[in-house]
Short mmCIF file of N, CA and C in Angstrom, two decimals:
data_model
loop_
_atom_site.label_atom_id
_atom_site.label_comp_id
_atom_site.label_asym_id
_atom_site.label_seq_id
_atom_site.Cartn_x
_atom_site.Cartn_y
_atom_site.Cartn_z
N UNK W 156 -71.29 33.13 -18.00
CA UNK W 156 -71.35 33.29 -19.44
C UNK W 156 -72.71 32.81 -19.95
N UNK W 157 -73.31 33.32 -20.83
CA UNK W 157 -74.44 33.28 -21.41
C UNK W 157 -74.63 31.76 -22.22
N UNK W 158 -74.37 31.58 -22.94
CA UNK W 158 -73.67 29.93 -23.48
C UNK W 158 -73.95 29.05 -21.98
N UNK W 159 -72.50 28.96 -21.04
CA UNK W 159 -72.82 27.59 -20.11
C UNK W 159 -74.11 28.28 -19.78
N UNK W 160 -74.76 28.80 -18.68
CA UNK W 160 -76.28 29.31 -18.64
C UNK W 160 -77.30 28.06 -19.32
N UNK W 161 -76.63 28.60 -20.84
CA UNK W 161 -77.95 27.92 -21.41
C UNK W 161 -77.98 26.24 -21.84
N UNK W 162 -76.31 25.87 -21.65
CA UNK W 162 -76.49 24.88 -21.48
C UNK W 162 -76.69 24.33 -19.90
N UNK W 163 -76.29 24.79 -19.49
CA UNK W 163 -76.90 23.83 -17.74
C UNK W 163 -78.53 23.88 -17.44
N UNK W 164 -79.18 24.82 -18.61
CA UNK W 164 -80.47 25.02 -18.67
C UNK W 164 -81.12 24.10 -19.18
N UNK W 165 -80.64 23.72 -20.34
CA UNK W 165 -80.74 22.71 -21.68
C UNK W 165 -80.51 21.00 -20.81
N UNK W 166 -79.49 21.20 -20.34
CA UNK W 166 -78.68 19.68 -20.30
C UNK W 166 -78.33 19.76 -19.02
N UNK W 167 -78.30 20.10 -18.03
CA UNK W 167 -77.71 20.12 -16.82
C UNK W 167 -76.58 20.41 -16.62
N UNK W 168 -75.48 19.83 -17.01
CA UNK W 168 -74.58 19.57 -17.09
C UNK W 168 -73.53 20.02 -18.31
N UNK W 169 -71.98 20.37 -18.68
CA UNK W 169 -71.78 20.55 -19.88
C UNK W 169 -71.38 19.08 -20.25
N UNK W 170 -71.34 17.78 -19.40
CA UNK W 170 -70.71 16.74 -19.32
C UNK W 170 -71.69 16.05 -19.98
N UNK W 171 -73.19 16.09 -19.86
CA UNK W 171 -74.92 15.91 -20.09
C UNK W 171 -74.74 16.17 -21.33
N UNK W 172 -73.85 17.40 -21.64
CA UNK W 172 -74.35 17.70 -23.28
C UNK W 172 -73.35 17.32 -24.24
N UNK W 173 -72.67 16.63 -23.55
CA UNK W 173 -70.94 15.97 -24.48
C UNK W 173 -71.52 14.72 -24.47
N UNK W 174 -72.16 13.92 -23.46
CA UNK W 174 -72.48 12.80 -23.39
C UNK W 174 -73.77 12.85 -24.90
N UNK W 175 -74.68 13.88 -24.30
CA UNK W 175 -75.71 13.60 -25.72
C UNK W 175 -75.40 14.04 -26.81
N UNK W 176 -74.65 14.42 -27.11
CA UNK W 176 -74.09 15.29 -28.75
C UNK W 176 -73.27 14.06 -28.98
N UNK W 177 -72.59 12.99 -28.31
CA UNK W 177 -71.61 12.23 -28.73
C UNK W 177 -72.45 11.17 -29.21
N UNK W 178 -73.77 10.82 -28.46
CA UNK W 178 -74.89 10.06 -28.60
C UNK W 178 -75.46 10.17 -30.29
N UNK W 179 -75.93 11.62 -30.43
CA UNK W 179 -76.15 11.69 -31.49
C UNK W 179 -75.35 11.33 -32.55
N UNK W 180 -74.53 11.91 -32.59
CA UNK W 180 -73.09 11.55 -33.58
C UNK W 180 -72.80 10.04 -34.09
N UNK W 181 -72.85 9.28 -32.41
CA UNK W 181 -72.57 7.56 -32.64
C UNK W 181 -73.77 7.48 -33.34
N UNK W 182 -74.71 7.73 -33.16
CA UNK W 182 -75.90 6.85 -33.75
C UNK W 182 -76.81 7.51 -34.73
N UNK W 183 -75.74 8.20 -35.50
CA UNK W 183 -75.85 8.83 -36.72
C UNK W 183 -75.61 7.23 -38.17
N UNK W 184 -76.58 6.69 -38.37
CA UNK W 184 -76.33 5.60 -39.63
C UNK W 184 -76.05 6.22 -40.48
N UNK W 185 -74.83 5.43 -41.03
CA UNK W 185 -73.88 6.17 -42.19
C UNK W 185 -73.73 7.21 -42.08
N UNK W 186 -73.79 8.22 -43.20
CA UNK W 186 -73.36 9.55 -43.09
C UNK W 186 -74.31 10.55 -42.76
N UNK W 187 -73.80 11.59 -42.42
CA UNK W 187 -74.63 12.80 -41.49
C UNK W 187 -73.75 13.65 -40.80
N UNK W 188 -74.12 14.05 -39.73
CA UNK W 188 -73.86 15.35 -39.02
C UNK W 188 -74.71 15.36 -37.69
N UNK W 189 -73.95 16.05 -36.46
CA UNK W 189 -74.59 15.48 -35.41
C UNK W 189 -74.56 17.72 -34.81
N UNK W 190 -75.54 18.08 -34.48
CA UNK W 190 -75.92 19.59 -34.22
C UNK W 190 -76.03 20.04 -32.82
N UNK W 191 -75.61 20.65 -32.24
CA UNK W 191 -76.35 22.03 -31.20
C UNK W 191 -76.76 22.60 -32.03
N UNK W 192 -78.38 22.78 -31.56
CA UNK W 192 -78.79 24.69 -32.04
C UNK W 192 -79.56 24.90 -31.09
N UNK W 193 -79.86 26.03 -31.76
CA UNK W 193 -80.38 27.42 -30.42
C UNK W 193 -81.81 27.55 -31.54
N UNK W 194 -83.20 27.47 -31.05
CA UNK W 194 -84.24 27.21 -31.23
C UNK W 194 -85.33 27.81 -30.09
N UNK W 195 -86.35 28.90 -30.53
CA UNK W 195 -87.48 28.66 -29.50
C UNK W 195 -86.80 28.94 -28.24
N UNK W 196 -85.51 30.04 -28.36
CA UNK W 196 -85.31 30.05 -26.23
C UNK W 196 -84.05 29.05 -25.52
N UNK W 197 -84.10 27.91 -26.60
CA UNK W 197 -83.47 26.81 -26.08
C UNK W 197 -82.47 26.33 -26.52
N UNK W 198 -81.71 25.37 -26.16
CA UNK W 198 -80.69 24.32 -26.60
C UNK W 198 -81.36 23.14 -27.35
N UNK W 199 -81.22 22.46 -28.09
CA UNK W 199 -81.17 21.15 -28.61
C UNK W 199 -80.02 20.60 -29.08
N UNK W 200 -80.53 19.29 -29.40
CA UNK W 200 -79.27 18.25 -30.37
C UNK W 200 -79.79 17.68 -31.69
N UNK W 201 -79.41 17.46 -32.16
CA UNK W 201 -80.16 16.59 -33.35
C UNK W 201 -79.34 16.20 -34.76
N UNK W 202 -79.83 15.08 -35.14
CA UNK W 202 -78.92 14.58 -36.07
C UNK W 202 -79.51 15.03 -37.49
N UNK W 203 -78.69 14.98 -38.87
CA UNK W 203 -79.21 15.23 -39.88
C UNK W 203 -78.45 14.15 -40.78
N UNK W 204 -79.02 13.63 -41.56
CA UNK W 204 -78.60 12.59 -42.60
C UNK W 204 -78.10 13.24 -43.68
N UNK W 205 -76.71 12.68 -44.50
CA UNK W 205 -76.01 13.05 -45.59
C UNK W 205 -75.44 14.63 -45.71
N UNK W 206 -75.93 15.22 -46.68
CA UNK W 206 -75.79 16.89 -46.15
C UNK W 206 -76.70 17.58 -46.05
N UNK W 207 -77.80 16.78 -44.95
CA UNK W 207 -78.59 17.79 -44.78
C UNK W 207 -78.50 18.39 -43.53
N UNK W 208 -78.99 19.88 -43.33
CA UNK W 208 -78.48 20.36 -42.15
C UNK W 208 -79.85 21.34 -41.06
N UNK W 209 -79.24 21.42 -40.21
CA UNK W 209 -81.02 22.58 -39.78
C UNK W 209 -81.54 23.73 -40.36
N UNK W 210 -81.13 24.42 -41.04
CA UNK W 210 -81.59 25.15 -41.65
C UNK W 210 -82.30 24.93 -42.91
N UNK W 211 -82.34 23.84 -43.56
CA UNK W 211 -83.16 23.25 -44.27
C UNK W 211 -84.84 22.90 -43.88
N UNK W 212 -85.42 23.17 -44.77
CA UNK W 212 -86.99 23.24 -44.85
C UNK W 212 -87.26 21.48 -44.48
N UNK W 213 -86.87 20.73 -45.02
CA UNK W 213 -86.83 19.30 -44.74
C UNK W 213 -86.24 18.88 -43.10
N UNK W 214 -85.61 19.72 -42.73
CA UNK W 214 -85.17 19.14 -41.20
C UNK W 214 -86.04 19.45 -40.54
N UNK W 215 -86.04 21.27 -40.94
CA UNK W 215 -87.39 21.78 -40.07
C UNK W 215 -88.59 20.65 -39.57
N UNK W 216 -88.73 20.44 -40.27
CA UNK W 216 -90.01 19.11 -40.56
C UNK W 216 -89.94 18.01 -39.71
N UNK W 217 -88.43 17.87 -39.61
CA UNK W 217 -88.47 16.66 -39.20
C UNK W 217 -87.58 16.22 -37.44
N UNK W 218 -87.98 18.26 -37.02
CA UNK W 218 -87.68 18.41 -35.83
C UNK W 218 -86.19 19.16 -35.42
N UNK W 219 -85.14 19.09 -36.60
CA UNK W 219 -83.96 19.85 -36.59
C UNK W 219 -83.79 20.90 -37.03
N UNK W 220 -84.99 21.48 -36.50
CA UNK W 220 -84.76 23.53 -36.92
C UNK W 220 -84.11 23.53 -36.51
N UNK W 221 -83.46 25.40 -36.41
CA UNK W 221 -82.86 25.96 -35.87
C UNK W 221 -81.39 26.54 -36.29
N UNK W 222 -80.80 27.37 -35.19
CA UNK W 222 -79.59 28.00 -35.70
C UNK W 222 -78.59 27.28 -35.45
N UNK W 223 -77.74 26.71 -36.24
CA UNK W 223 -76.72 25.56 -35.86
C UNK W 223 -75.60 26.37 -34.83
N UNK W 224 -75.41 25.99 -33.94
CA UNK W 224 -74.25 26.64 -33.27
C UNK W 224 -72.76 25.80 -33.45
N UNK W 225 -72.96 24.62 -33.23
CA UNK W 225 -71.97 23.87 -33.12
C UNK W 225 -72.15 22.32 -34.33
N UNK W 226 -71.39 21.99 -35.01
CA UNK W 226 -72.04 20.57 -36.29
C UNK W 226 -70.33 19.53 -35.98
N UNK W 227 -70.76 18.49 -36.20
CA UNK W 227 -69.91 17.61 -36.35
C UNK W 227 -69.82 16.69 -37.55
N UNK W 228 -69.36 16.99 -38.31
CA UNK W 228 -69.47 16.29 -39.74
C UNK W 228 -69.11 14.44 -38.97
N UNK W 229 -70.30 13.51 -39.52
CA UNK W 229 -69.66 12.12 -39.13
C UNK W 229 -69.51 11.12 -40.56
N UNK W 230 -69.65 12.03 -41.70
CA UNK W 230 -69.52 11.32 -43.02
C UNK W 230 -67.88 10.54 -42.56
N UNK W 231 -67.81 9.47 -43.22
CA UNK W 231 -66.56 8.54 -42.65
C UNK W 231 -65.45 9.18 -43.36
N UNK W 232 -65.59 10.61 -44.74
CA UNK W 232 -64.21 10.78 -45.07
C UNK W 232 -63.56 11.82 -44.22
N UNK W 233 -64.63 12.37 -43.27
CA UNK W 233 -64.10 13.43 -42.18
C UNK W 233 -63.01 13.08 -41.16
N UNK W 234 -63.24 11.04 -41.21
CA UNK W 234 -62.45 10.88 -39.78
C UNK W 234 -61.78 9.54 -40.67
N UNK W 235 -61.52 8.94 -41.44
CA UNK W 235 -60.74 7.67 -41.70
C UNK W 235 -59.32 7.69 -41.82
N UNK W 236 -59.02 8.52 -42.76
CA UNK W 236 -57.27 8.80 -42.44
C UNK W 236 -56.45 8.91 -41.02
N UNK W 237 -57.29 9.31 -40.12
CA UNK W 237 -57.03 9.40 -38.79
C UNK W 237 -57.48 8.09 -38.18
N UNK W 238 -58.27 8.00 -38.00
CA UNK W 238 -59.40 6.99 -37.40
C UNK W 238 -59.71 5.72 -37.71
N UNK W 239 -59.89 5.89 -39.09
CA UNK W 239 -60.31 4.50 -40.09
C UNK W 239 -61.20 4.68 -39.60
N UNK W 240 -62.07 3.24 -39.00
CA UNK W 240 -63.43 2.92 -38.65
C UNK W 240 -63.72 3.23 -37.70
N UNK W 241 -62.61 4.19 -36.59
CA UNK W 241 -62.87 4.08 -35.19
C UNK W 241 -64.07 5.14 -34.75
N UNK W 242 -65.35 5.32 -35.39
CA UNK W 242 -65.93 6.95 -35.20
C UNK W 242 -65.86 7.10 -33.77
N UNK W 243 -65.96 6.31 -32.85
CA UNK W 243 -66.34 6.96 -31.31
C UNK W 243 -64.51 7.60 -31.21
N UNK W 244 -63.65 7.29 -31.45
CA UNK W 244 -62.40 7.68 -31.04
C UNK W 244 -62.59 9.17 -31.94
N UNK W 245 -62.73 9.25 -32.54
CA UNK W 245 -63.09 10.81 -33.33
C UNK W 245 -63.86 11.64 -33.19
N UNK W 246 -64.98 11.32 -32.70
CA UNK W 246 -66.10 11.97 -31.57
C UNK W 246 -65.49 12.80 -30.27
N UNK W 247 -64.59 11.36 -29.78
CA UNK W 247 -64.01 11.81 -28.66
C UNK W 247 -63.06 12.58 -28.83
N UNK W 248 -62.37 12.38 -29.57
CA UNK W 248 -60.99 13.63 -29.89
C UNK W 248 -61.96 14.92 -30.54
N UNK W 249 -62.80 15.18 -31.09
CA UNK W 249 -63.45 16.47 -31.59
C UNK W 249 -63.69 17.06 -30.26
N UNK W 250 -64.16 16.85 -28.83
CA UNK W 250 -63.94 17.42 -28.12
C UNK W 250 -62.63 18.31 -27.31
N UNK W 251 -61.59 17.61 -27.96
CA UNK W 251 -60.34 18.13 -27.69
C UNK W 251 -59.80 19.72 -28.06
N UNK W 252 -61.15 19.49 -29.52
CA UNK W 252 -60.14 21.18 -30.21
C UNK W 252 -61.07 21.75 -30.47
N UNK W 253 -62.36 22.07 -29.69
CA UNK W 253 -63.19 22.76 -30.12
C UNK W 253 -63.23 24.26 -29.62
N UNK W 254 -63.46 25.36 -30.54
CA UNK W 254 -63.75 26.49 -30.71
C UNK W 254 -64.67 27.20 -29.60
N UNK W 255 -64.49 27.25 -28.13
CA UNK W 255 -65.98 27.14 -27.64
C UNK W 255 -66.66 28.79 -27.69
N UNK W 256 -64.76 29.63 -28.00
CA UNK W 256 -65.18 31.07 -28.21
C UNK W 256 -66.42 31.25 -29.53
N UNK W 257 -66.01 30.46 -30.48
CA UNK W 257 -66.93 30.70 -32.05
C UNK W 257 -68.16 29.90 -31.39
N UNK W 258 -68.41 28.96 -30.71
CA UNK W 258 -69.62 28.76 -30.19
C UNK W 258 -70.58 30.10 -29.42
N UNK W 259 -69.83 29.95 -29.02
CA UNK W 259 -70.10 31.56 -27.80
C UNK W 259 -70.68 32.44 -28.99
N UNK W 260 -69.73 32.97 -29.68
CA UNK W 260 -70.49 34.04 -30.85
C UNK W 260 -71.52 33.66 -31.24
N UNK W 261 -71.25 32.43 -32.05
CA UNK W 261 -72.78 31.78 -32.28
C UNK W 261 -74.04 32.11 -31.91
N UNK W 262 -73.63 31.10 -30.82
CA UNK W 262 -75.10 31.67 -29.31
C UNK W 262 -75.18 32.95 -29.31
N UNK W 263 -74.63 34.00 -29.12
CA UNK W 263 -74.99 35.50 -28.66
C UNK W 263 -75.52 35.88 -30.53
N UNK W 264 -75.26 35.58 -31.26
CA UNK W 264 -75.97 36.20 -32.27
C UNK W 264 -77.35 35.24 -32.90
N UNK W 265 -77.69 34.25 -32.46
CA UNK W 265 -78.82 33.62 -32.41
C UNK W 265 -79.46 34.13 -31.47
N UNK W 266 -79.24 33.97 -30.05
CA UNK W 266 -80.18 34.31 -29.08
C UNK W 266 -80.74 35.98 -28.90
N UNK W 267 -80.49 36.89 -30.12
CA UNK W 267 -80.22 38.28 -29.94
C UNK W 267 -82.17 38.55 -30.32
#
């Protein structure tokens, strides 16, 4: 599949890229959003503060171009009713129900 490809290209591993997307996410201060995009050929990660996101002229700038494929909202009202304060336990459960078909689309209509 075109997707893993480009992540074992990107990250080695899809385990490499759960480990660094979860990275980003934890060490997102206060509120934000933690990204895959598809950029330049490639994979990245990158975090964005409050609601800002990659497609913004200001991220651009500040290294988080690109076509978002995959976002993790980590503002604390996304995960407290569930979670409360726990963000890594919510990180970790967002891997549980993710979409990887709508990722997939994603990727194939960015990388086109």
């Amino acid at each position: 599949e075109p997707l893993m490809a480009a992540i074992q290209k990107s990250f080695g591993t899809m385990e490499a890229l759960k480990e660094q997307f979860s990275k980003a996410a934890m060490y997102r201060f206060g509120s934000g959003w933690a990204w895959l995009c598809y950029r330049d050929g490639a994979l990245h990660l990158c975090s964005t503060a409050n609601q800002d996101n990659p497609l913004m002229d200001t991220e651009k700038q500040n290294g988080c171009g690109g076509f978002p494929l995959l976002g993790l909202d980590v503002w604390e009202h996304s995960y407290y009713l569930k979670f409360q304060n726990r963000r890594a336990d919510y990180v970790n459960a967002f891997w549980n129900g993710l979409n990887w078909d709508e990722v997939s689309s994603r990727f194939a209509q960015a990388s086109r």
